[in-house]
Tab-separated table of C-alpha atoms and ligand atoms in Angstrom:
chain	number	residue	atom	x	y	z
A	1	MET	CA	40.705	12.673	-12.329
A	2	ILE	CA	40.354	9.058	-13.483
A	3	SER	CA	39.557	7.895	-17.030
A	4	LEU	CA	37.725	4.621	-17.698
A	5	GLU	CA	36.271	2.788	-20.694
A	6	LYS	CA	34.707	-0.541	-21.719
A	7	PRO	CA	37.007	-3.424	-20.710
A	8	SER	CA	38.260	-5.666	-23.529
A	9	HIS	CA	37.396	-8.849	-21.603
A	10	PRO	CA	34.829	-10.135	-19.065
A	11	LEU	CA	35.411	-9.417	-15.361
A	12	LYS	CA	36.317	-12.593	-13.481
A	13	GLY	CA	37.517	-13.525	-10.016
A	14	ASP	CA	37.078	-12.924	-6.308
A	15	VAL	CA	36.547	-9.514	-4.759
A	16	PHE	CA	36.865	-8.491	-1.100
A	17	VAL	CA	35.154	-5.197	-0.267
A	18	PRO	CA	36.067	-3.224	2.888
A	19	GLY	CA	34.053	-3.305	6.105
A	20	ASP	CA	30.521	-1.999	6.456
A	21	LYS	CA	30.449	1.766	7.100
A	22	SER	CA	27.316	1.820	9.281
A	23	ILE	CA	28.539	-1.046	11.463
A	24	SER	CA	32.053	0.426	11.745
A	25	HIS	CA	30.732	3.787	13.047
A	26	ARG	CA	28.544	2.055	15.613
A	27	SER	CA	31.345	-0.232	16.820
A	28	ILE	CA	33.385	2.813	17.898
A	29	MET	CA	30.481	4.731	19.449
A	30	PHE	CA	28.954	1.837	21.384
A	31	GLY	CA	32.412	0.587	22.365
A	32	ALA	CA	33.102	4.032	23.861
A	33	LEU	CA	29.933	3.785	25.997
A	34	ALA	CA	30.666	0.237	27.146
A	35	GLU	CA	32.606	-0.876	30.201
A	36	GLY	CA	35.842	-2.629	29.242
A	37	THR	CA	37.457	-3.039	25.854
A	38	THR	CA	35.826	-3.625	22.478
A	39	GLU	CA	38.011	-5.278	19.819
A	40	ILE	CA	37.051	-4.641	16.213
A	41	THR	CA	38.336	-6.461	13.130
A	42	GLY	CA	37.221	-5.667	9.576
A	43	PHE	CA	36.795	-1.981	10.558
A	44	LEU	CA	36.370	0.373	7.582
A	45	GLU	CA	39.294	2.801	7.609
A	46	SER	CA	37.677	5.455	5.446
A	47	ALA	CA	37.416	9.208	6.028
A	48	ASP	CA	33.891	8.973	7.502
A	49	CYS	CA	34.739	6.305	10.077
A	50	LEU	CA	38.029	8.028	10.928
A	51	SER	CA	35.934	11.134	11.729
A	52	THR	CA	34.038	9.046	14.299
A	53	ILE	CA	37.311	7.821	15.833
A	54	ASP	CA	38.649	11.372	15.960
A	55	CYS	CA	35.504	12.713	17.688
A	56	PHE	CA	35.486	9.978	20.353
A	57	LYS	CA	39.206	10.516	21.026
A	58	LYS	CA	38.329	14.183	21.653
A	59	LEU	CA	35.644	12.951	24.072
A	60	GLY	CA	38.323	11.221	26.142
A	61	ILE	CA	38.221	7.683	24.704
A	62	ILE	CA	41.488	5.845	24.048
A	63	ILE	CA	41.324	4.017	20.724
A	64	ASP	CA	44.302	1.893	19.597
A	65	HIS	CA	45.090	0.635	16.158
A	66	THR	CA	47.299	-2.463	16.054
A	67	VAL	CA	48.149	-5.228	13.593
A	68	LYS	CA	47.984	-8.777	15.008
A	69	PRO	CA	51.521	-10.193	14.648
A	70	THR	CA	50.103	-13.737	14.200
A	71	ASN	CA	48.040	-13.066	11.067
A	72	GLY	CA	48.691	-9.423	10.081
A	73	VAL	CA	45.004	-8.540	10.585
A	74	PRO	CA	44.449	-4.900	11.666
A	75	LYS	CA	42.538	-4.508	14.911
A	76	ILE	CA	40.960	-1.469	16.558
A	77	THR	CA	40.629	-1.537	20.347
A	78	VAL	CA	38.227	0.883	22.007
A	79	HIS	CA	38.843	1.388	25.714
A	80	GLY	CA	35.270	2.060	26.807
A	81	ARG	CA	34.523	4.254	29.812
A	82	GLY	CA	30.897	3.261	30.418
A	83	LEU	CA	27.720	5.251	29.786
A	84	HIS	CA	28.885	8.099	32.040
A	85	GLY	CA	32.613	8.176	31.202
A	86	LEU	CA	32.849	10.641	28.288
A	87	LYS	CA	34.724	13.920	28.884
A	88	ALA	CA	33.980	17.329	27.382
A	89	SER	CA	35.841	18.012	24.138
A	90	ALA	CA	38.169	21.023	24.309
A	91	SER	CA	37.180	22.004	20.746
A	92	THR	CA	34.299	21.698	18.258
A	93	LEU	CA	33.722	18.100	17.201
A	94	TYR	CA	34.315	17.899	13.438
A	95	THR	CA	32.403	15.145	11.634
A	96	GLY	CA	33.710	15.777	8.083
A	97	ASN	CA	31.239	14.458	5.472
A	98	SER	CA	29.577	11.977	7.844
A	99	GLY	CA	25.845	12.250	8.540
A	100	THR	CA	25.983	9.079	10.661
A	101	THR	CA	28.660	10.552	12.962
A	102	THR	CA	26.805	13.866	13.256
A	103	ARG	CA	23.379	12.437	14.026
A	104	LEU	CA	24.250	9.403	16.182
A	105	MET	CA	26.840	11.278	18.228
A	106	SER	CA	24.245	14.027	18.881
A	107	GLY	CA	21.961	11.388	20.427
A	108	ILE	CA	24.767	10.500	22.842
A	109	LEU	CA	25.903	14.043	23.608
A	110	VAL	CA	22.452	15.384	24.576
A	111	ALA	CA	22.642	13.097	27.637
A	112	GLN	CA	26.057	14.230	28.889
A	113	PRO	CA	26.692	16.635	31.781
A	114	PHE	CA	28.845	18.924	29.556
A	115	ASP	CA	28.184	21.198	26.539
A	116	SER	CA	29.281	20.215	23.005
A	117	ASN	CA	29.584	21.838	19.603
A	118	ILE	CA	29.436	19.792	16.402
A	119	THR	CA	30.014	20.691	12.783
A	120	GLY	CA	31.186	19.115	9.527
A	121	ASP	CA	32.104	19.968	5.943
A	122	SER	CA	30.055	22.114	3.541
A	123	SER	CA	27.791	19.144	2.676
A	124	ILE	CA	27.051	18.383	6.346
A	125	GLU	CA	26.283	22.062	6.924
A	126	LYS	CA	23.460	21.767	4.345
A	127	ARG	CA	21.871	18.506	5.542
A	128	PRO	CA	18.665	18.624	7.614
A	129	MET	CA	19.135	18.245	11.360
A	130	SER	CA	15.571	19.185	12.395
A	131	ARG	CA	14.824	15.466	12.047
A	132	ILE	CA	16.966	14.816	15.172
A	133	ILE	CA	16.503	18.204	16.884
A	134	LYS	CA	12.719	17.675	17.090
A	135	PRO	CA	12.596	14.238	18.784
A	136	LEU	CA	15.643	14.883	20.996
A	137	SER	CA	14.073	18.163	22.183
A	138	GLN	CA	10.862	16.244	22.975
A	139	MET	CA	12.995	14.019	25.200
A	140	GLY	CA	14.107	17.136	27.099
A	141	ALA	CA	17.428	17.723	25.340
A	142	ASP	CA	18.958	21.142	24.688
A	143	ILE	CA	20.054	20.924	21.044
A	144	SER	CA	19.913	23.695	18.465
A	145	SER	CA	21.175	24.772	15.073
A	146	VAL	CA	23.635	27.628	15.707
A	147	MET	CA	22.692	29.492	12.495
A	148	GLY	CA	18.963	28.829	13.027
A	149	ASN	CA	18.688	27.025	9.661
A	150	ASP	CA	18.087	23.516	11.082
A	151	CYS	CA	21.565	22.454	9.905
A	152	ALA	CA	24.968	22.059	11.600
A	153	PRO	CA	26.815	23.685	13.370
A	154	LEU	CA	24.868	22.257	16.311
A	155	HIS	CA	25.122	23.368	19.911
A	156	ILE	CA	24.229	20.874	22.629
A	157	GLY	CA	23.727	22.020	26.201
A	158	GLY	CA	24.712	19.499	28.860
A	159	GLY	CA	23.061	18.501	32.121
A	160	CYS	CA	19.532	17.815	30.801
A	161	LYS	CA	17.330	15.095	32.286
A	162	LEU	CA	15.892	13.017	29.447
A	163	ARG	CA	12.509	11.291	29.328
A	164	GLY	CA	11.594	8.281	27.197
A	165	ILE	CA	9.250	9.041	24.287
A	166	ASN	CA	7.084	7.267	21.745
A	167	TYR	CA	8.176	8.839	18.484
A	168	ARG	CA	6.502	8.321	15.127
A	169	ASN	CA	9.076	9.143	12.449
A	170	PRO	CA	7.346	9.977	9.161
A	171	ILE	CA	10.387	8.660	7.246
A	172	ALA	CA	12.380	5.450	7.675
A	173	SER	CA	15.803	6.671	8.826
A	174	ALA	CA	18.317	4.628	10.781
A	175	GLN	CA	20.277	7.747	11.688
A	176	VAL	CA	17.237	9.349	13.320
A	177	LYS	CA	16.120	6.098	14.979
A	178	SER	CA	19.629	5.445	16.320
A	179	ALA	CA	20.038	9.002	17.693
A	180	ILE	CA	16.772	8.616	19.628
A	181	LEU	CA	17.644	5.120	20.906
A	182	LEU	CA	21.080	6.300	22.067
A	183	ALA	CA	19.508	9.183	23.986
A	184	GLY	CA	16.999	6.608	25.260
A	185	LEU	CA	19.845	4.727	26.994
A	186	TYR	CA	19.921	7.704	29.418
A	187	ALA	CA	16.157	8.379	29.656
A	188	ASP	CA	13.885	7.788	32.644
A	189	GLY	CA	11.688	5.205	30.884
A	190	GLU	CA	10.919	3.271	27.717
A	191	THR	CA	11.744	4.790	24.312
A	192	VAL	CA	9.887	3.597	21.205
A	193	VAL	CA	10.611	4.736	17.643
A	194	TYR	CA	8.017	3.880	14.976
A	195	GLU	CA	8.934	4.019	11.298
A	196	PRO	CA	6.783	3.422	8.177
A	197	ALA	CA	9.230	0.619	7.218
A	198	LEU	CA	12.132	-0.903	9.113
A	199	SER	CA	15.334	1.036	8.405
A	200	ARG	CA	18.713	-0.678	8.831
A	201	ASN	CA	18.711	-2.224	12.303
A	202	HIS	CA	22.459	-2.393	12.997
A	203	SER	CA	22.039	-0.266	16.153
A	204	GLU	CA	19.434	-2.599	17.619
A	205	ILE	CA	21.491	-5.738	16.817
A	206	MET	CA	24.755	-4.294	18.111
A	207	LEU	CA	23.357	-2.547	21.213
A	208	ALA	CA	21.678	-5.836	22.195
A	209	SER	CA	24.991	-7.692	21.918
A	210	PHE	CA	26.605	-5.030	24.139
A	211	GLY	CA	23.897	-5.863	26.746
A	212	ALA	CA	21.211	-3.219	26.121
A	213	ASP	CA	17.524	-4.127	26.389
A	214	VAL	CA	16.395	-3.291	22.846
A	215	HIS	CA	14.444	-5.081	20.127
A	216	ASN	CA	12.415	-4.618	16.930
A	217	GLU	CA	8.715	-5.402	16.574
A	218	ILE	CA	6.025	-4.961	13.938
A	219	ALA	CA	3.386	-2.693	15.501
A	220	ARG	CA	-0.372	-3.371	15.168
A	221	ASP	CA	-0.725	-0.766	12.428
A	222	GLY	CA	2.057	-2.434	10.402
A	223	SER	CA	4.736	0.137	11.208
A	224	ALA	CA	8.171	-0.967	12.413
A	225	ALA	CA	8.976	-0.309	16.070
A	226	ALA	CA	12.344	-0.202	17.861
A	227	ILE	CA	11.840	-0.465	21.621
A	228	LEU	CA	14.509	0.309	24.223
A	229	HIS	CA	14.400	0.067	28.035
A	230	PRO	CA	17.208	1.952	29.787
A	231	GLY	CA	19.098	0.793	32.846
A	232	MET	CA	21.352	-1.947	31.477
A	233	PRO	CA	25.105	-1.241	31.452
A	234	LEU	CA	26.937	-1.959	28.166
A	235	HIS	CA	29.891	-4.381	28.194
A	236	GLY	CA	32.776	-4.436	25.684
A	237	ILE	CA	32.626	-7.202	23.050
A	238	LYS	CA	34.528	-8.533	20.025
A	239	ILE	CA	33.133	-7.363	16.680
A	240	ASN	CA	33.984	-8.636	13.214
A	241	VAL	CA	32.599	-6.184	10.663
A	242	PRO	CA	31.284	-7.824	7.448
A	243	GLY	CA	32.003	-6.340	4.014
A	244	ASP	CA	29.782	-3.412	3.043
A	245	ILE	CA	26.916	-4.333	0.678
A	246	SER	CA	26.856	-0.697	-0.482
A	247	SER	CA	30.456	-1.160	-1.729
A	248	ALA	CA	29.694	-4.651	-3.088
A	249	ALA	CA	26.893	-3.058	-5.159
A	250	TYR	CA	29.439	-1.506	-7.562
A	251	PHE	CA	30.969	-4.908	-8.366
A	252	ILE	CA	27.537	-6.568	-8.579
A	253	ALA	CA	26.592	-3.946	-11.171
A	254	ALA	CA	29.908	-4.297	-13.025
A	255	ALA	CA	29.431	-8.076	-13.390
A	256	LEU	CA	25.831	-7.597	-14.576
A	257	MET	CA	26.888	-5.024	-17.199
A	258	VAL	CA	30.035	-6.482	-18.794
A	259	PRO	CA	29.147	-9.499	-21.022
A	260	GLY	CA	30.573	-12.849	-19.874
A	261	SER	CA	31.519	-11.600	-16.384
A	262	GLU	CA	31.385	-13.684	-13.207
A	263	LEU	CA	32.440	-12.261	-9.834
A	264	LEU	CA	32.403	-13.771	-6.351
A	265	ILE	CA	32.218	-11.001	-3.752
A	266	ARG	CA	33.317	-12.467	-0.435
A	267	ASN	CA	31.997	-11.975	3.103
A	268	VAL	CA	29.370	-9.298	2.491
A	269	GLY	CA	26.806	-8.185	5.105
A	270	VAL	CA	23.367	-9.263	3.827
A	271	ASN	CA	21.121	-8.080	6.673
A	272	LYS	CA	17.577	-7.962	5.171
A	273	THR	CA	17.283	-4.255	6.062
A	274	ARG	CA	20.209	-3.574	3.685
A	275	SER	CA	19.952	-6.132	0.898
A	276	GLY	CA	16.987	-4.786	-1.116
A	277	ILE	CA	19.279	-4.362	-4.109
A	278	LEU	CA	19.692	-8.152	-4.354
A	279	THR	CA	15.924	-8.790	-4.272
A	280	VAL	CA	15.133	-6.083	-6.814
A	281	LEU	CA	17.914	-7.033	-9.254
A	282	LYS	CA	16.886	-10.704	-9.096
A	283	GLN	CA	13.313	-9.631	-9.985
A	284	MET	CA	14.838	-7.827	-12.995
A	285	GLY	CA	16.492	-11.078	-14.105
A	286	ALA	CA	19.935	-10.807	-12.468
A	287	ASP	CA	21.789	-14.084	-11.885
A	288	ILE	CA	22.788	-13.621	-8.226
A	289	THR	CA	23.360	-16.453	-5.731
A	290	LEU	CA	24.246	-16.240	-2.037
A	291	LEU	CA	26.823	-18.810	-0.894
A	292	ASN	CA	28.262	-19.674	2.531
A	293	MET	CA	25.464	-17.880	4.379
A	294	ASN	CA	26.205	-17.224	8.073
A	295	GLU	CA	23.157	-15.986	9.981
A	296	SER	CA	24.647	-15.386	13.434
A	297	GLY	CA	24.626	-11.715	14.528
A	298	GLU	CA	24.892	-9.625	11.383
A	299	PRO	CA	24.137	-12.083	8.528
A	300	ARG	CA	26.889	-12.389	5.925
A	301	ALA	CA	27.448	-14.370	2.705
A	302	ASP	CA	29.533	-14.601	-0.455
A	303	ILE	CA	27.668	-13.107	-3.423
A	304	LEU	CA	28.103	-14.822	-6.800
A	305	VAL	CA	27.049	-12.610	-9.720
A	306	LYS	CA	26.972	-13.572	-13.396
A	307	TYR	CA	26.400	-11.283	-16.377
A	308	SER	CA	22.643	-10.972	-17.069
A	309	GLU	CA	20.377	-8.950	-19.326
A	310	LEU	CA	17.989	-7.034	-17.069
A	311	HIS	CA	14.326	-6.637	-18.001
A	312	GLY	CA	10.966	-5.398	-16.678
A	313	ASN	CA	7.675	-7.271	-16.213
A	314	GLN	CA	5.142	-8.108	-18.979
A	315	ASN	CA	4.523	-4.418	-19.767
A	316	ASN	CA	8.263	-3.910	-20.005
A	317	LYS	CA	8.166	-1.706	-16.921
A	318	PHE	CA	9.732	-2.090	-13.502
A	319	GLU	CA	8.692	-0.143	-10.435
A	320	ILE	CA	10.819	0.279	-7.296
A	321	GLY	CA	9.187	1.951	-4.272
A	322	GLY	CA	7.540	1.570	-0.859
A	323	LYS	CA	9.195	-0.560	1.805
A	324	ASP	CA	11.995	-1.632	-0.575
A	325	ILE	CA	13.405	1.916	-0.682
A	326	PRO	CA	14.982	2.071	2.839
A	327	THR	CA	16.589	-1.347	2.232
A	328	MET	CA	18.527	-0.012	-0.770
A	329	ILE	CA	18.610	3.764	-0.298
A	330	ASP	CA	22.382	4.134	-0.839
A	331	GLU	CA	22.347	1.760	-3.817
A	332	LEU	CA	19.662	3.618	-5.812
A	333	PRO	CA	22.202	5.645	-7.879
A	334	MET	CA	23.818	2.355	-8.987
A	335	VAL	CA	20.390	0.826	-9.694
A	336	ALA	CA	19.511	3.877	-11.819
A	337	VAL	CA	22.649	3.321	-13.912
A	338	LEU	CA	21.785	-0.387	-14.325
A	339	ALA	CA	18.223	0.567	-15.281
A	340	ALA	CA	19.616	2.816	-18.039
A	341	THR	CA	21.276	-0.251	-19.584
A	342	ALA	CA	18.173	-2.484	-19.175
A	343	ASN	CA	15.582	-3.050	-21.897
A	344	CYS	CA	12.665	-1.581	-19.947
A	345	ASP	CA	11.312	1.542	-18.291
A	346	THR	CA	12.178	1.754	-14.583
A	347	ILE	CA	10.267	3.961	-12.170
A	348	ILE	CA	11.954	4.745	-8.846
A	349	LYS	CA	9.418	6.325	-6.449
A	350	ASP	CA	9.007	7.065	-2.708
A	351	ALA	CA	12.687	8.020	-2.660
A	352	ALA	CA	12.604	11.780	-1.912
A	353	GLU	CA	15.238	11.090	0.794
A	354	LEU	CA	17.764	10.906	-2.063
A	355	LYS	CA	17.607	14.709	-2.207
A	356	VAL	CA	19.172	15.095	1.259
A	357	LYS	CA	22.128	12.706	0.953
A	358	GLU	CA	25.775	13.753	0.426
A	359	SER	CA	24.453	15.415	-2.756
A	360	ASP	CA	20.911	15.757	-4.119
A	361	ARG	CA	21.124	12.300	-5.672
A	362	ILE	CA	18.004	12.703	-7.820
A	363	ALA	CA	19.505	15.773	-9.499
A	364	THR	CA	23.117	14.539	-9.648
A	365	VAL	CA	22.249	11.071	-11.007
A	366	VAL	CA	19.947	12.572	-13.660
A	367	GLU	CA	22.592	15.175	-14.620
A	368	ASN	CA	25.358	12.605	-15.124
A	369	LEU	CA	23.266	9.868	-16.763
A	370	THR	CA	21.893	12.472	-19.173
A	371	ALA	CA	25.480	13.511	-19.967
A	372	MET	CA	26.162	9.858	-20.865
A	373	GLY	CA	23.216	9.760	-23.290
A	374	ALA	CA	20.577	8.052	-21.100
A	375	ASP	CA	16.874	8.896	-21.347
A	376	ILE	CA	16.031	9.783	-17.735
A	377	GLU	CA	13.776	12.283	-15.994
A	378	ALA	CA	13.700	13.482	-12.399
A	379	THR	CA	10.441	13.295	-10.432
A	380	ASP	CA	9.582	14.742	-7.006
A	381	ASP	CA	10.315	11.472	-5.256
A	382	GLY	CA	12.639	9.612	-7.612
A	383	MET	CA	13.250	9.206	-11.327
A	384	ILE	CA	11.958	7.525	-14.473
A	385	ILE	CA	14.536	5.797	-16.643
A	386	HIS	CA	13.708	4.772	-20.208
A	387	GLY	CA	16.360	2.081	-20.501
A	388	GLY	CA	18.134	0.672	-23.521
A	389	LYS	CA	19.650	3.819	-25.072
A	390	PRO	CA	23.388	3.187	-25.563
A	391	LEU	CA	25.572	5.102	-23.107
A	392	HIS	CA	28.573	7.112	-24.247
A	393	GLY	CA	31.562	8.430	-22.309
A	394	ALA	CA	31.254	11.816	-20.559
A	395	ASP	CA	32.878	13.989	-17.913
A	396	ILE	CA	31.264	13.094	-14.578
A	397	ASN	CA	30.670	15.815	-12.008
A	398	THR	CA	30.683	13.947	-8.702
A	399	HIS	CA	29.592	16.939	-6.574
A	400	ASN	CA	32.089	15.494	-4.084
A	401	ASP	CA	29.669	12.591	-3.502
A	402	HIS	CA	31.577	9.308	-3.063
A	403	ARG	CA	28.694	7.136	-4.279
A	404	LEU	CA	28.332	9.164	-7.479
A	405	ALA	CA	32.058	8.781	-8.260
A	406	MET	CA	31.890	4.992	-7.861
A	407	CYS	CA	28.617	4.323	-9.648
A	408	PHE	CA	29.675	6.368	-12.698
A	409	ALA	CA	33.062	4.602	-12.766
A	410	ILE	CA	30.989	1.423	-13.240
A	411	ALA	CA	28.703	3.108	-15.803
A	412	ALA	CA	31.885	3.816	-17.810
A	413	LEU	CA	32.361	0.046	-18.267
A	414	SER	CA	29.304	-0.168	-20.535
A	415	ALA	CA	29.705	3.160	-22.351
A	416	ASP	CA	31.306	3.817	-25.760
A	417	GLY	CA	34.384	6.034	-25.460
A	418	ILE	CA	36.083	7.489	-22.444
A	419	THR	CA	34.426	8.560	-19.194
A	420	ARG	CA	36.360	10.878	-16.895
A	421	ILE	CA	35.525	10.942	-13.178
A	422	LEU	CA	36.416	14.471	-12.082
A	423	ASP	CA	37.171	14.813	-8.308
A	424	ASP	CA	37.667	11.061	-7.877
A	425	ALA	CA	39.300	11.543	-4.419
A	426	CYS	CA	35.886	11.613	-2.714
A	427	VAL	CA	35.769	7.774	-2.870
A	428	GLY	CA	37.969	7.985	0.259
A	429	ILE	CA	34.825	8.831	2.240
A	430	SER	CA	33.620	5.213	2.147
A	431	TYR	CA	35.999	3.136	-0.016
A	432	PRO	CA	39.593	4.456	-0.266
A	433	THR	CA	40.884	1.493	-2.348
A	434	PHE	CA	37.951	1.434	-4.800
A	435	PHE	CA	39.894	2.345	-7.947
A	436	THR	CA	42.749	-0.097	-7.215
A	437	ASP	CA	40.243	-2.897	-6.524
A	438	LEU	CA	38.401	-2.093	-9.765
A	439	GLN	CA	41.615	-1.794	-11.846
A	440	ARG	CA	42.622	-5.293	-10.716
A	441	LEU	CA	39.617	-6.689	-12.634
A	442	LEU	CA	40.063	-4.639	-15.835
B	501	S3P	C1	22.940	5.241	7.673
B	501	S3P	C2	21.610	5.431	7.391
B	501	S3P	C3	21.106	5.919	6.111
B	501	S3P	C4	22.157	5.793	5.005
B	501	S3P	C5	23.494	6.297	5.457
B	501	S3P	C6	23.988	5.492	6.651
B	501	S3P	C7	23.345	4.748	9.008
B	501	S3P	O1	20.757	7.299	6.239
B	501	S3P	O2	21.737	6.490	3.850
B	501	S3P	O3	24.438	6.183	4.406
B	501	S3P	O4	24.503	4.317	9.165
B	501	S3P	O5	22.503	4.784	9.911
B	501	S3P	P1	19.312	7.782	6.759
B	501	S3P	O6	19.174	7.402	8.181
B	501	S3P	O7	19.329	9.266	6.574
B	501	S3P	O8	18.325	7.094	5.881
C-alpha cells in the first residue's frame, strides 16, 4: 500500500518514462519471426513484456539481455528463426495479465504446424477472445476457447492452411488488427482489415521496417484499412523504443493539476494514433508544447507541460468521443480524473471498450472517483463528469489494474488529505519504477 497527498511545492524538472509497451511486445514477436538478429534498446522491462519474452523463449527463440559496456545501456537481442522457425512449446504458454501477448501471439500460432495452448491470469481469463477467434477462424484457423466461454484458455490446432480475408472489424482494436495481419503473413493472398477509425498502427510501421509488404489507407467509405500481402521474408533490424505516452500521461496530468508545475517529459512516442490525449487536453486549455520532434519511423518528441486550469467550451461542456477514442483509450481513466478537477462538465462517449480492459474501467474509475468526492456517473459507453467539486483522500481499490493504481496516485496530488493506493504492486505490469519516479518530484 502507498500513501500520497498534495505536494507542498510545484513539480519541476525532467522526467524519463520507460519504453512503449505496445512497441516493446511487437519488437520481440516480429524479431522472433525475422531472419537474423534484432537488437532492441529502450525495451520496457515490465511484467507484461517479460511475459512475451517468456512465451517466445518457450517457442524456441533465444533472447539475450546484455548491458553495453561502452554506455551501460541495456540491450535485448532476439535471435530470429524466420517465419517458419518456431518450435512447439512443451507447456501451456502463460501470458500473465497481457492482452497484447495473448491476442497477437494467437495470430502467429494459428499458422504454425504444431498445436499450442495459451492462458493468462484471472483478468485474461475474463477478457473477450471471440474478437480474434471469429476472424482467425474465417481465415481457416483452428482456434477455440477451451471452456466454451469465448475467453482464454485457448487451444490452437496446428497445420491449418490460411486464406487471406477482407475483415470489417466493428471496433477499432490494434490487438485484433495485428492478430489478423500476423496470420496474414502466412495466408495464400491479400489480407485487409477495416476499422471504423485507425487504431494504433505500430504493427504496420514495424512490420514494414522488417520487410513486410503492409500499409495503411483510408478506404472510400472513410474507414481505416490495413493491407498486407504475404510472401516477403522478415529481416532482423535495430529498434530503439520511444518512451510510452501512456506512462507519460500520468506526469502530464500531475503537472496540469499541481499549481506552478512545469515538467519536461523526454523522448516520448507521439504517433498520431496514440497521442489523442495531447490534442484533447490542449482543447481544454492545457499548456503543452512538443519539442525536439523526430518524425522518422515512430515519431517521438519531448513534451513540455505547464500547470493550466482546464475548461470546457462556451456552454462549459466538453465532449470526448468518436475517432478520438482509439487514440487515447488507455489514457481515458487519467482524463476522467483531470476532468473531475476541471471547471466544466465532461462527457466521455463511444468508449464501451473501457469495460473489457484489465478491469471494467468505466465501473472502476467511477467507483474510485466517487470515493474521492467527485460528481461522476457511468453511462453505457463512457461517463459524465461534473467537474469542479474538490477531491478528498480515499482508499483506492485498484482491482489489480495498473492504470487505475497510477492515475489515482496522481489524483491524490490534488486531493485534501491522504489517499491510499491499496495493491500498488500492479504498476509492475507496465511501469515498475512508477512510484520511485513520482517520489523524485514530490
Ligand atoms: C494495444 C491495443 C489496445 C490497448 C492495449 C495495447 C496494443 O487494446 O488498449 O493496452 O498493443 O495493440 P485494443 O486493441 O483492445 O484496443
